[in-house]
CSV table of C-alpha atoms in Angstrom, one decimal:
chain,number,residue,atom,x,y,z
A,7,MET,CA,16.2,29.4,7.5
A,8,ILE,CA,15.8,30.3,3.9
A,9,ILE,CA,17.8,27.3,2.8
A,10,LYS,CA,15.5,25.0,5.0
A,11,LEU,CA,12.2,26.5,3.4
A,12,PHE,CA,13.8,26.1,0.0
A,13,PHE,CA,14.1,22.3,0.7
A,14,LEU,CA,10.8,22.1,2.2
A,15,ILE,CA,9.1,23.8,-0.8
A,16,THR,CA,11.0,22.1,-3.6
A,17,LEU,CA,11.3,18.6,-2.3
A,18,LEU,CA,8.5,16.1,-3.4
A,19,LEU,CA,8.2,12.5,-2.6
A,20,GLN,CA,9.7,10.3,-5.1
A,21,ILE,CA,9.1,7.0,-3.6
A,22,ALA,CA,6.0,4.8,-3.7
A,23,PHE,CA,4.8,4.7,-0.2
A,24,ALA,CA,2.2,2.5,1.4
A,25,ILE,CA,0.2,1.9,4.5
A,26,PRO,CA,1.5,-1.5,5.7
A,27,ARG,CA,-1.2,-1.5,8.7
A,28,PHE,CA,-3.9,-1.8,5.9
A,29,ALA,CA,-2.3,-5.0,4.6
A,30,LEU,CA,-2.0,-6.2,8.2
A,31,GLU,CA,-5.8,-5.4,9.0
A,32,ASN,CA,-6.9,-7.4,5.7
A,33,GLY,CA,-4.5,-10.2,6.3
A,34,THR,CA,-3.2,-9.8,2.6
A,35,GLY,CA,0.0,-8.7,1.0
A,36,CYS,CA,0.3,-5.1,-0.3
A,37,ALA,CA,-0.1,-6.4,-3.8
A,38,ALA,CA,-3.9,-7.0,-3.2
A,39,CYS,CA,-4.7,-3.4,-3.3
A,40,HIS,CA,-1.6,-2.2,-5.4
A,41,VAL,CA,-0.5,-2.5,-8.9
A,42,SER,CA,3.0,-2.9,-7.9
A,43,PRO,CA,3.6,-6.7,-6.9
A,44,THR,CA,5.5,-5.4,-3.9
A,45,GLY,CA,2.9,-2.8,-3.0
A,46,GLY,CA,2.8,1.1,-2.8
A,47,GLY,CA,1.7,3.7,-5.1
A,48,MET,CA,-0.9,3.3,-7.6
A,49,ARG,CA,-3.9,1.3,-6.5
A,50,ASN,CA,-5.4,-1.7,-8.5
A,51,ASP,CA,-9.1,-2.1,-9.5
A,52,TYR,CA,-9.6,-4.0,-6.0
A,53,GLY,CA,-7.9,-1.2,-4.1
A,54,ASN,CA,-10.0,1.5,-5.6
A,55,ASN,CA,-13.3,-0.1,-6.1
A,56,VAL,CA,-13.6,-2.1,-3.0
A,57,VAL,CA,-11.1,-1.0,-0.3
A,58,ALA,CA,-10.9,2.9,-1.0
A,59,LEU,CA,-14.8,2.9,-1.8
A,60,ASP,CA,-16.3,0.6,0.7
A,61,GLU,CA,-14.0,-0.3,3.5
A,62,LEU,CA,-12.0,3.0,4.2
A,63,PRO,CA,-14.0,6.2,3.9
A,64,LEU,CA,-16.3,7.5,6.6
A,65,LYS,CA,-19.8,5.8,6.2
A,66,ARG,CA,-21.3,9.2,6.4
A,67,TRP,CA,-20.0,10.4,2.9
A,68,GLN,CA,-19.4,6.9,1.5
A,69,LYS,CA,-22.2,7.3,-1.1
A,70,SER,CA,-20.4,10.2,-2.7
A,71,GLY,CA,-18.0,7.8,-4.2
A,72,SER,CA,-18.5,6.2,-7.7
A,73,GLU,CA,-19.2,2.5,-8.0
A,74,ASP,CA,-17.9,2.9,-11.6
A,75,TRP,CA,-14.6,4.1,-10.8
A,76,ASP,CA,-12.0,1.4,-10.6
A,77,GLY,CA,-9.1,2.9,-12.3
A,78,PHE,CA,-9.7,1.6,-15.6
A,79,ILE,CA,-10.2,4.1,-18.5
A,80,THR,CA,-10.2,1.5,-21.2
A,81,ASP,CA,-10.2,-2.3,-20.9
A,82,LEU,CA,-6.6,-2.3,-20.6
A,83,LEU,CA,-5.5,1.2,-19.4
A,84,MET,CA,-5.6,2.3,-16.0
A,85,ILE,CA,-4.8,5.6,-14.6
A,86,GLY,CA,-4.1,7.0,-11.1
A,87,GLY,CA,-2.8,9.8,-8.9
A,88,ASP,CA,-1.3,10.8,-5.7
A,89,PHE,CA,-1.2,14.4,-4.5
A,90,ARG,CA,-0.1,15.6,-1.0
A,91,ILE,CA,0.0,18.9,0.6
A,92,GLN,CA,1.6,19.4,3.9
A,93,GLY,CA,1.4,22.3,6.5
A,94,LEU,CA,3.9,22.2,9.5
A,95,SER,CA,4.1,24.5,12.6
A,96,TYR,CA,7.3,24.3,14.6
A,97,SER,CA,9.6,25.9,16.9
A,98,ASP,CA,12.7,27.2,15.1
A,99,THR,CA,16.1,27.5,16.7
A,100,ASP,CA,15.5,31.0,17.6
A,101,SER,CA,12.5,29.9,19.7
A,102,THR,CA,10.0,31.5,17.5
A,103,THR,CA,7.1,29.4,15.8
A,104,LYS,CA,7.2,29.0,12.2
A,105,SER,CA,4.8,27.6,9.7
A,106,VAL,CA,5.1,26.4,6.4
A,107,VAL,CA,2.9,24.8,3.7
A,108,PHE,CA,4.3,22.8,0.7
A,109,PRO,CA,3.4,20.6,-2.1
A,110,MET,CA,4.8,17.1,-1.0
A,111,GLN,CA,3.8,14.8,-3.8
A,112,ALA,CA,2.3,15.2,-7.2
A,113,ASP,CA,2.4,11.8,-9.1
A,114,VAL,CA,0.4,10.5,-12.2
A,115,HIS,CA,0.4,6.9,-12.6
A,116,THR,CA,-0.4,4.8,-15.8
A,117,ASN,CA,-0.7,1.0,-16.1
A,118,LEU,CA,-1.2,-0.7,-19.4
A,119,LYS,CA,-2.3,-4.4,-19.3
A,120,ILE,CA,-0.6,-5.8,-22.2
A,121,ASN,CA,-2.0,-9.2,-21.6
A,122,LYS,CA,-2.6,-11.8,-18.8
A,123,LYS,CA,1.1,-12.0,-18.3
A,124,ALA,CA,2.6,-8.6,-19.0
A,125,SER,CA,1.9,-5.0,-17.9
A,126,LEU,CA,3.9,-1.8,-18.2
A,127,TYR,CA,3.7,0.8,-15.5
A,128,SER,CA,4.8,4.3,-15.5
A,129,ARG,CA,4.9,7.0,-12.8
A,130,ILE,CA,5.6,10.8,-13.6
A,131,GLY,CA,6.2,12.9,-10.5
A,132,VAL,CA,6.9,16.5,-10.4
A,133,VAL,CA,10.0,17.1,-8.4
A,134,SER,CA,10.2,21.0,-8.6
A,135,ARG,CA,8.9,23.7,-10.9
A,136,SER,CA,11.3,22.8,-13.5
A,137,SER,CA,11.9,19.1,-13.3
A,138,ILE,CA,10.1,15.7,-13.1
A,139,SER,CA,11.0,12.3,-12.2
A,140,MET,CA,9.9,9.1,-13.9
A,141,ASN,CA,9.5,5.5,-12.6
A,142,TYR,CA,8.7,2.8,-14.9
A,143,TRP,CA,8.7,-1.1,-15.1
A,144,LEU,CA,7.6,-4.0,-17.2
A,145,HIS,CA,6.1,-6.5,-15.1
A,146,LEU,CA,5.9,-10.1,-16.3
A,147,GLU,CA,3.8,-12.2,-14.0
A,148,ASN,CA,2.2,-15.8,-13.9
A,149,LEU,CA,5.7,-17.2,-14.8
A,150,PRO,CA,6.6,-20.8,-13.4
A,151,TYR,CA,5.8,-21.4,-9.7
A,152,SER,CA,3.6,-18.1,-9.9
A,153,SER,CA,6.8,-16.2,-9.9
A,154,TRP,CA,7.3,-12.7,-11.5
A,155,MET,CA,9.9,-10.3,-12.7
A,156,ARG,CA,10.2,-6.7,-13.0
A,157,VAL,CA,12.8,-4.5,-14.9
A,158,GLY,CA,12.7,-0.8,-15.0
A,159,ARG,CA,13.5,2.1,-12.8
A,160,PHE,CA,12.1,1.9,-9.4
A,161,MET,CA,13.0,1.5,-5.7
A,162,PRO,CA,14.0,-1.8,-4.2
A,163,ASN,CA,11.5,-3.7,-2.1
A,164,TYR,CA,13.3,-2.9,1.4
A,165,GLY,CA,11.8,-2.9,4.8
A,166,LEU,CA,8.4,-1.8,6.1
A,167,ARG,CA,7.4,0.5,3.3
A,168,LEU,CA,5.8,3.4,5.4
A,169,ALA,CA,4.0,6.2,4.0
A,170,ASP,CA,5.9,8.3,6.5
A,171,HIS,CA,9.3,8.9,4.9
A,172,THR,CA,10.4,10.7,8.0
A,173,SER,CA,10.4,7.7,10.0
A,174,PHE,CA,13.9,7.0,11.2
A,175,ILE,CA,13.6,3.4,9.5
A,176,ARG,CA,13.0,5.0,6.3
A,177,GLY,CA,14.9,8.6,5.9
A,178,GLY,CA,14.3,10.4,9.0
A,179,ASN,CA,14.1,13.9,9.7
A,180,THR,CA,15.4,15.9,6.5
A,181,ASN,CA,15.8,19.2,8.5
A,182,ARG,CA,14.0,19.6,11.7
A,183,THR,CA,16.9,18.8,14.1
A,184,LYS,CA,19.7,18.2,11.7
A,185,GLN,CA,21.7,20.9,13.1
A,186,PHE,CA,22.8,18.3,15.8
A,187,PHE,CA,23.6,15.2,13.7
A,188,GLU,CA,25.0,14.6,10.5
A,189,THR,CA,22.2,12.0,9.8
A,190,GLU,CA,19.0,11.4,11.3
A,191,GLY,CA,17.7,8.1,9.7
A,192,MET,CA,18.4,5.2,7.4
A,193,ILE,CA,18.9,5.6,3.7
A,194,ILE,CA,15.6,5.6,2.1
A,195,THR,CA,15.2,9.4,2.0
A,196,PRO,CA,13.4,11.5,-0.5
A,197,TYR,CA,16.4,12.7,-2.0
A,198,ILE,CA,17.5,9.6,-3.7
A,199,SER,CA,16.4,8.8,-7.2
A,200,SER,CA,15.1,5.2,-8.3
A,201,PRO,CA,17.9,3.0,-9.7
A,202,VAL,CA,17.6,0.9,-12.8
A,203,ILE,CA,16.6,-2.4,-11.4
A,204,LEU,CA,15.8,-6.1,-12.2
A,205,GLU,CA,13.6,-7.8,-9.6
A,206,PHE,CA,12.4,-11.4,-9.2
A,207,GLY,CA,9.5,-12.3,-7.0
A,208,LEU,CA,8.5,-15.8,-5.8
A,209,PRO,CA,5.5,-16.6,-3.6
A,210,LEU,CA,6.7,-19.5,-1.6
A,211,LYS,CA,3.0,-19.7,-0.4
A,212,SER,CA,0.2,-17.5,-1.2
A,213,SER,CA,1.0,-15.4,1.9
A,214,LEU,CA,4.8,-15.8,1.8
A,215,LEU,CA,6.6,-13.7,-0.7
A,216,TRP,CA,10.3,-13.6,-1.4
A,217,THR,CA,11.8,-10.8,-3.6
A,218,LEU,CA,15.6,-10.3,-4.7
A,219,SER,CA,16.8,-7.5,-6.8
A,220,TRP,CA,20.1,-6.2,-8.5
A,221,ALA,CA,20.1,-2.6,-9.2
A,222,THR,CA,22.5,0.4,-9.8
A,223,PRO,CA,23.4,2.2,-6.7
A,224,ILE,CA,20.9,4.4,-4.9
A,225,LEU,CA,23.8,6.1,-2.7
A,226,LYS,CA,25.7,7.4,-5.7
A,227,ASN,CA,25.5,7.9,-9.4
A,228,SER,CA,26.6,5.0,-11.3
A,229,GLU,CA,25.5,2.9,-14.3
A,230,GLU,CA,27.1,-0.3,-13.0
A,231,ILE,CA,25.1,-2.9,-10.7
A,232,GLY,CA,26.1,-1.9,-7.2
A,233,ASN,CA,22.7,-2.8,-5.2
A,234,PHE,CA,21.6,-6.0,-3.9
A,235,THR,CA,18.4,-6.3,-2.1
A,236,THR,CA,16.4,-9.3,-0.8
A,237,HIS,CA,13.1,-9.5,1.2
A,238,ILE,CA,10.8,-11.9,2.7
A,239,ASN,CA,7.3,-11.0,3.8
A,240,TYR,CA,4.6,-13.2,5.6
A,241,VAL,CA,1.1,-12.1,6.1
A,242,GLY,CA,-1.9,-14.1,7.4
A,243,GLY,CA,-4.7,-14.5,9.6
A,244,GLY,CA,-8.5,-14.6,9.7
A,245,GLU,CA,-11.5,-12.2,10.2
A,246,THR,CA,-10.8,-10.9,13.8
A,247,LEU,CA,-7.0,-11.8,14.1
A,248,SER,CA,-4.2,-11.2,11.5
A,249,TYR,CA,-0.5,-10.8,11.6
A,250,LEU,CA,2.5,-10.0,9.3
A,251,THR,CA,6.3,-10.4,9.6
A,252,GLY,CA,9.1,-9.9,7.5
A,253,ILE,CA,12.9,-9.4,6.9
A,254,SER,CA,15.0,-7.4,4.5
A,255,TYR,CA,18.7,-7.1,3.8
A,256,LEU,CA,20.1,-4.5,1.4
A,257,GLN,CA,23.7,-4.2,0.6
A,258,GLU,CA,25.6,-1.5,-1.5
A,259,GLU,CA,29.4,-1.4,-1.4
A,260,ASN,CA,30.4,-1.6,2.3
A,261,VAL,CA,26.9,-0.4,3.6
A,262,HIS,CA,24.7,-3.2,4.8
A,263,LEU,CA,21.3,-2.7,6.1
A,264,ILE,CA,19.0,-5.3,7.7
A,265,GLU,CA,15.4,-4.7,8.8
A,266,GLY,CA,13.0,-7.0,10.6
A,267,TYR,CA,9.5,-6.0,11.1
A,268,GLY,CA,6.1,-7.5,12.5
A,269,GLY,CA,2.6,-6.7,13.2
A,270,ILE,CA,-0.5,-7.9,14.7
A,271,HIS,CA,-4.2,-6.8,14.2
A,272,PHE,CA,-7.0,-7.8,16.5
A,273,LYS,CA,-10.6,-6.3,16.0
A,274,GLN,CA,-10.0,-2.5,15.7
A,275,LEU,CA,-6.4,-2.6,17.3
A,276,SER,CA,-3.3,-2.9,15.2
A,277,TRP,CA,0.4,-2.9,16.3
A,278,THR,CA,3.3,-2.5,13.9
A,279,GLY,CA,6.7,-2.5,14.7
A,280,ALA,CA,10.2,-2.6,12.9
A,281,VAL,CA,13.9,-2.6,13.8
A,282,SER,CA,16.6,-1.6,11.3
A,283,ARG,CA,20.3,-1.8,11.5
A,284,ALA,CA,22.8,-0.2,9.2
A,285,ASP,CA,26.6,-1.0,9.0
A,286,ASN,CA,28.9,1.7,7.7
A,287,TRP,CA,26.0,4.3,7.0
A,288,VAL,CA,27.0,6.9,9.4
A,289,ASP,CA,30.9,6.8,9.4
A,290,SER,CA,32.2,3.3,10.0
A,291,GLY,CA,29.8,2.5,12.7
A,292,ILE,CA,26.7,0.6,13.5
A,293,SER,CA,23.3,2.6,13.4
A,294,LEU,CA,19.9,1.5,14.9
A,295,ALA,CA,16.4,2.8,14.2
A,296,VAL,CA,13.2,1.5,15.8
A,297,TYR,CA,9.6,2.2,14.7
A,298,GLN,CA,6.6,1.3,16.8
A,299,GLU,CA,2.9,2.1,15.7
A,300,ILE,CA,-0.4,1.5,17.5
A,301,ALA,CA,-3.6,2.2,15.6
A,302,TYR,CA,-7.1,2.0,16.7
A,303,GLU,CA,-9.9,2.4,14.2
A,304,ILE,CA,-12.6,4.4,16.2
A,305,ILE,CA,-15.1,4.2,13.6
A,306,GLN,CA,-14.8,3.3,9.8
A,307,GLY,CA,-12.6,6.2,8.4
A,308,LEU,CA,-11.3,7.5,11.5
A,309,HIS,CA,-8.1,6.0,13.0
A,310,LEU,CA,-6.1,7.2,16.1
A,311,LEU,CA,-2.5,6.7,15.9
A,312,GLY,CA,0.4,6.7,18.3
A,313,LYS,CA,3.9,6.1,17.0
A,314,TYR,CA,7.5,6.0,18.5
A,315,ASP,CA,10.6,6.3,16.5
A,316,PHE,CA,14.1,6.1,17.7
A,317,PHE,CA,17.3,6.5,15.7
A,318,ASP,CA,20.9,6.0,17.1
A,319,PRO,CA,23.6,7.1,14.6
A,320,SER,CA,26.3,5.1,16.3
A,321,ILE,CA,25.4,2.5,19.0
A,322,ASP,CA,29.2,2.6,20.1
A,323,VAL,CA,28.7,6.2,21.3
A,324,LEU,CA,26.5,6.5,24.6
A,325,THR,CA,25.0,9.7,23.6
A,326,GLY,CA,23.5,11.2,20.3
A,327,SER,CA,20.3,9.3,19.9
A,328,ILE,CA,17.0,11.0,19.0
A,329,SER,CA,13.4,9.7,19.8
A,330,ARG,CA,10.2,11.0,18.5
A,331,PHE,CA,6.7,10.6,20.0
A,332,SER,CA,3.7,11.2,17.5
A,333,LEU,CA,0.0,11.2,18.3
A,334,GLY,CA,-2.6,11.9,15.8
A,335,LEU,CA,-5.6,11.0,13.7
A,336,ASP,CA,-5.8,9.5,10.3
A,337,ILE,CA,-9.3,10.5,8.6
A,338,PHE,CA,-10.6,9.2,5.4
A,339,PRO,CA,-13.6,11.4,4.7
A,340,LEU,CA,-14.0,10.3,1.0
A,341,ASN,CA,-12.8,7.4,-1.0
A,342,ILE,CA,-10.2,9.9,-2.7
A,343,LEU,CA,-9.1,11.8,0.5
A,344,GLU,CA,-6.8,11.2,3.4
A,345,ILE,CA,-6.4,13.8,6.3
A,346,LYS,CA,-3.5,13.4,8.5
A,347,LEU,CA,-3.2,15.4,11.8
A,348,GLN,CA,-0.2,14.7,14.1
A,349,ALA,CA,1.6,16.4,17.0
A,350,ARG,CA,5.2,15.3,17.1
A,351,PHE,CA,7.7,15.7,19.9
A,352,ASN,CA,11.4,15.2,19.4
A,353,GLN,CA,13.7,14.4,22.2
A,354,VAL,CA,17.4,14.5,21.5
A,355,ASP,CA,20.0,12.9,23.7
A,356,SER,CA,21.9,16.2,23.7
A,357,LYS,CA,22.1,19.0,26.2
A,358,GLU,CA,22.0,21.6,23.4
A,359,TYR,CA,18.6,20.6,22.2
A,360,GLU,CA,15.3,21.2,23.7
A,361,GLN,CA,12.0,21.2,22.0
A,362,LYS,CA,9.5,23.3,24.0
A,363,SER,CA,6.4,22.7,22.0
A,364,PRO,CA,5.3,20.0,19.8
A,365,GLU,CA,5.6,20.2,16.0
A,366,LEU,CA,2.1,20.2,14.5
A,367,LEU,CA,1.5,18.5,11.1
A,368,LEU,CA,-1.4,18.6,8.7
A,369,GLN,CA,-1.4,16.6,5.6
A,370,THR,CA,-4.0,16.1,2.9
A,371,HIS,CA,-3.6,13.3,0.4
A,372,PHE,CA,-5.8,13.2,-2.7
A,373,TYR,CA,-5.7,9.7,-4.4
A,374,PHE,CA,-7.5,7.9,-7.1
B,15,MET,CA,19.7,-3.0,-18.5
B,16,LYS,CA,18.1,-0.8,-21.1
B,17,LEU,CA,18.5,-3.7,-23.6
B,18,LEU,CA,17.2,-6.2,-21.2
B,19,PHE,CA,14.1,-4.0,-20.7
B,20,LEU,CA,13.4,-3.8,-24.3
B,21,THR,CA,13.7,-7.5,-24.7
B,22,LEU,CA,11.3,-8.2,-21.8
B,23,LEU,CA,8.9,-5.8,-23.4
B,24,TYR,CA,9.2,-7.6,-26.7
B,25,ILE,CA,8.7,-10.9,-25.0
B,26,GLY,CA,5.7,-9.4,-23.0
B,27,LEU,CA,4.1,-8.0,-26.2
B,28,GLY,CA,4.4,-11.5,-27.9
B,29,ILE,CA,2.8,-13.4,-25.1
B,30,THR,CA,-0.8,-14.4,-26.2
B,31,ALA,CA,-3.6,-13.2,-24.2
B,32,GLU,CA,-5.3,-15.9,-22.0
B,33,LYS,CA,-8.9,-16.3,-21.5
B,34,ALA,CA,-10.4,-15.2,-18.1
B,35,ASP,CA,-9.5,-18.1,-15.7
B,36,GLY,CA,-11.3,-19.2,-12.7
B,37,LEU,CA,-14.8,-18.6,-13.9
B,38,LYS,CA,-16.8,-21.9,-13.7
B,39,VAL,CA,-20.2,-20.7,-13.1
B,40,LEU,CA,-20.3,-17.1,-13.8
B,41,GLU,CA,-20.5,-15.4,-17.2
B,42,PHE,CA,-19.2,-12.0,-17.6
B,43,GLU,CA,-17.7,-10.1,-20.5
B,44,SER,CA,-15.7,-7.7,-18.4
B,45,HIS,CA,-13.8,-7.8,-15.2
B,46,ARG,CA,-15.8,-4.7,-14.2
B,47,GLU,CA,-19.1,-6.5,-14.5
B,48,LEU,CA,-17.7,-9.3,-12.5
B,49,THR,CA,-16.4,-7.1,-9.7
B,50,LYS,CA,-19.7,-5.3,-9.5
B,51,TYR,CA,-21.5,-8.7,-9.2
B,52,MET,CA,-19.1,-9.9,-6.4
B,53,LYS,CA,-19.6,-6.7,-4.4
B,54,SER,CA,-23.3,-7.3,-4.6
B,55,VAL,CA,-22.6,-10.8,-3.3
B,56,ALA,CA,-20.4,-9.8,-0.7
B,57,GLY,CA,-23.1,-7.1,0.5
B,58,ASP,CA,-25.9,-9.7,0.4
B,59,LEU,CA,-23.8,-11.8,2.7
B,60,GLY,CA,-22.5,-9.1,4.9
B,61,VAL,CA,-18.8,-10.2,4.4
B,62,LYS,CA,-15.6,-8.9,2.8
B,63,CYS,CA,-14.1,-10.6,-0.4
B,64,GLN,CA,-11.6,-12.5,2.0
B,65,PHE,CA,-14.6,-14.6,3.1
B,66,CYS,CA,-14.4,-16.7,0.1
B,67,HIS,CA,-11.0,-15.4,-1.6
B,68,ASP,CA,-7.4,-15.8,-0.7
B,69,LEU,CA,-6.5,-12.1,-2.0
B,70,ASN,CA,-2.8,-13.1,-2.3
B,71,ASP,CA,-3.6,-15.6,-4.9
B,72,LYS,CA,-7.3,-15.4,-6.1
B,73,SER,CA,-6.9,-18.6,-8.2
B,74,ILE,CA,-6.6,-20.7,-5.0
B,75,GLU,CA,-9.7,-22.9,-4.3
B,76,THR,CA,-11.2,-22.2,-0.9
B,77,PRO,CA,-14.0,-24.2,1.0
B,78,HIS,CA,-16.3,-21.0,1.0
B,79,LYS,CA,-15.5,-20.4,-2.9
B,80,LYS,CA,-16.8,-24.1,-3.5
B,81,VAL,CA,-20.0,-23.4,-1.4
B,82,ALA,CA,-20.5,-20.1,-3.3
B,83,ARG,CA,-20.4,-21.7,-6.7
B,84,GLU,CA,-22.9,-24.3,-5.6
B,85,MET,CA,-25.2,-21.5,-4.3
B,86,MET,CA,-24.8,-19.6,-7.5
B,87,ARG,CA,-25.7,-22.7,-9.7
B,88,MET,CA,-28.8,-23.1,-7.6
B,89,GLN,CA,-29.6,-19.6,-7.8
B,90,LYS,CA,-29.1,-19.7,-11.7
B,91,ASN,CA,-31.2,-22.9,-12.1
B,92,LEU,CA,-34.1,-21.7,-10.2
B,93,ASN,CA,-34.0,-18.3,-12.1
B,94,GLU,CA,-33.9,-20.2,-15.4
B,95,SER,CA,-36.3,-23.0,-14.8
B,96,PHE,CA,-38.8,-21.7,-12.7
B,97,PHE,CA,-38.7,-17.8,-12.5
B,98,ALA,CA,-38.1,-17.1,-16.1
B,99,GLY,CA,-41.2,-19.0,-17.1
B,100,LEU,CA,-43.6,-17.2,-14.6
B,101,SER,CA,-46.6,-15.6,-16.2
B,102,ASP,CA,-46.6,-11.8,-17.0
B,103,SER,CA,-49.2,-11.2,-14.3
B,104,MET,CA,-46.4,-11.9,-11.7
B,105,HIS,CA,-44.3,-9.5,-13.3
B,106,THR,CA,-46.8,-6.7,-13.7
B,107,HIS,CA,-47.8,-7.1,-10.1
B,108,GLY,CA,-44.2,-6.3,-9.0
B,109,GLU,CA,-43.5,-9.5,-7.5
B,110,VAL,CA,-39.9,-11.2,-7.2
B,111,ALA,CA,-39.1,-12.3,-10.8
B,112,VAL,CA,-35.7,-13.5,-9.8
B,113,ILE,CA,-33.9,-14.8,-6.8
B,114,SER,CA,-30.4,-13.4,-5.6
B,115,CYS,CA,-28.2,-14.2,-2.6
B,116,TRP,CA,-30.2,-11.6,-0.7
B,117,THR,CA,-33.4,-13.5,-0.9
B,118,CYS,CA,-32.3,-16.0,1.8
B,119,HIS,CA,-29.2,-14.5,3.3
B,120,ARG,CA,-30.6,-11.0,4.1
B,121,GLY,CA,-27.1,-9.7,5.1
B,122,ALA,CA,-25.9,-12.8,7.0
B,123,LYS,CA,-23.4,-15.2,6.2
B,124,HIS,CA,-25.7,-18.2,7.1
B,125,PRO,CA,-29.4,-17.9,6.3
B,126,GLU,CA,-31.9,-17.9,9.1
B,127,HIS,CA,-33.6,-21.3,9.2
B,128,THR,CA,-35.6,-20.9,12.3
B,129,GLN,CA,-39.4,-20.2,11.7
B,130,THR,CA,-41.0,-17.4,13.6
B,131,GLY,CA,-42.4,-18.7,16.8
B,132,GLU,CA,-40.6,-22.0,16.7
């Protein structure tokens, strides 16, 4: 238990996450709102000054946001930040209810626009009381055929980049039911550090983006190139109906991952889904993860969410899969604040495991 | 890889800054001023930015963007050729001294043409 709490308290997110359904709802790529050309993390001036200020928060407190804040502190330099604190209430193995509160993310971003074609980004994240992590890249854009390239230290552009790293298509449960399985999710866990990477992006059409990258391994420490990732993403639609789809492939030594995803948005309702397969991730078998999300925007700033996560470490073995059902609210009271409330219920295909009451989650996310 | 990063940084620093592209009617010194104006246009028409712009590539010409340019030219011409020449008495009486998108659109994509009682 002490070890578990230690991990909970010291583990902070080191991966730039995003909310793909926002891209889906707007019928645009993630880069429309984020500084990163593949999305996630620091928001750009449109993300700050239009979406976060006008389209996301509850209208009741919308005017408390500042029209002047777009992230730029000089003509060329932007700053931003992401800070998350999470509280959890869950039933422990001894059937007692435990509650924990822990810092989850503390990132400060800077982006220097060198000129129309080049920018330099860095993200400093607090990992624990005594260590920090750093992500950085140089981004060259407006290259031939509107292509771009990035080089630095950041995560490869793989799969549906959900904000929730506990989804099994990302890294899964880090400790909740781990006593039953060796691994409860795919490889993108908060434990891995960003590799040194060279990435190319080519918009095949304005709404169709192809990226490919070569990087040092993310599953082990090495300075040799050992990771290849490629990703195609399409997003389109109009005012009432929009859609997205994509496919990703990641290879590192004998580990192969492939993920397909899609989503449809109609009026206030959004569906997002993904299926991810990994070869040789758990022993030498085939692992499968599924993600389904239905979101309904009750009013601006208040979203009802239902999610289903599934993970089977080895599809050749009849037992041993895990499912998780989540129901919750995503609230955006202000242009700098997101509050997540969720009830989660794990269902393990094992006679040894029984979750009597749902796990309750409260997360506050400050961003600017 | 570090060498490549430094090389690209050097190349990036060496690339000459380009003048703001895509602005054919509007004249703004800063991107911030432009965004502020664009938000006011979106509000006057009751639309989101996607109504005129392809947010994946803002340089793409869309039919609505072309119409918007014509409307902005019309508004600019009227303000410069007529409203700027109004006598001081109009200004001192608090009358409208310039027109904006709101003057006709009133929060709607298409201005209401039907007269009252028609």
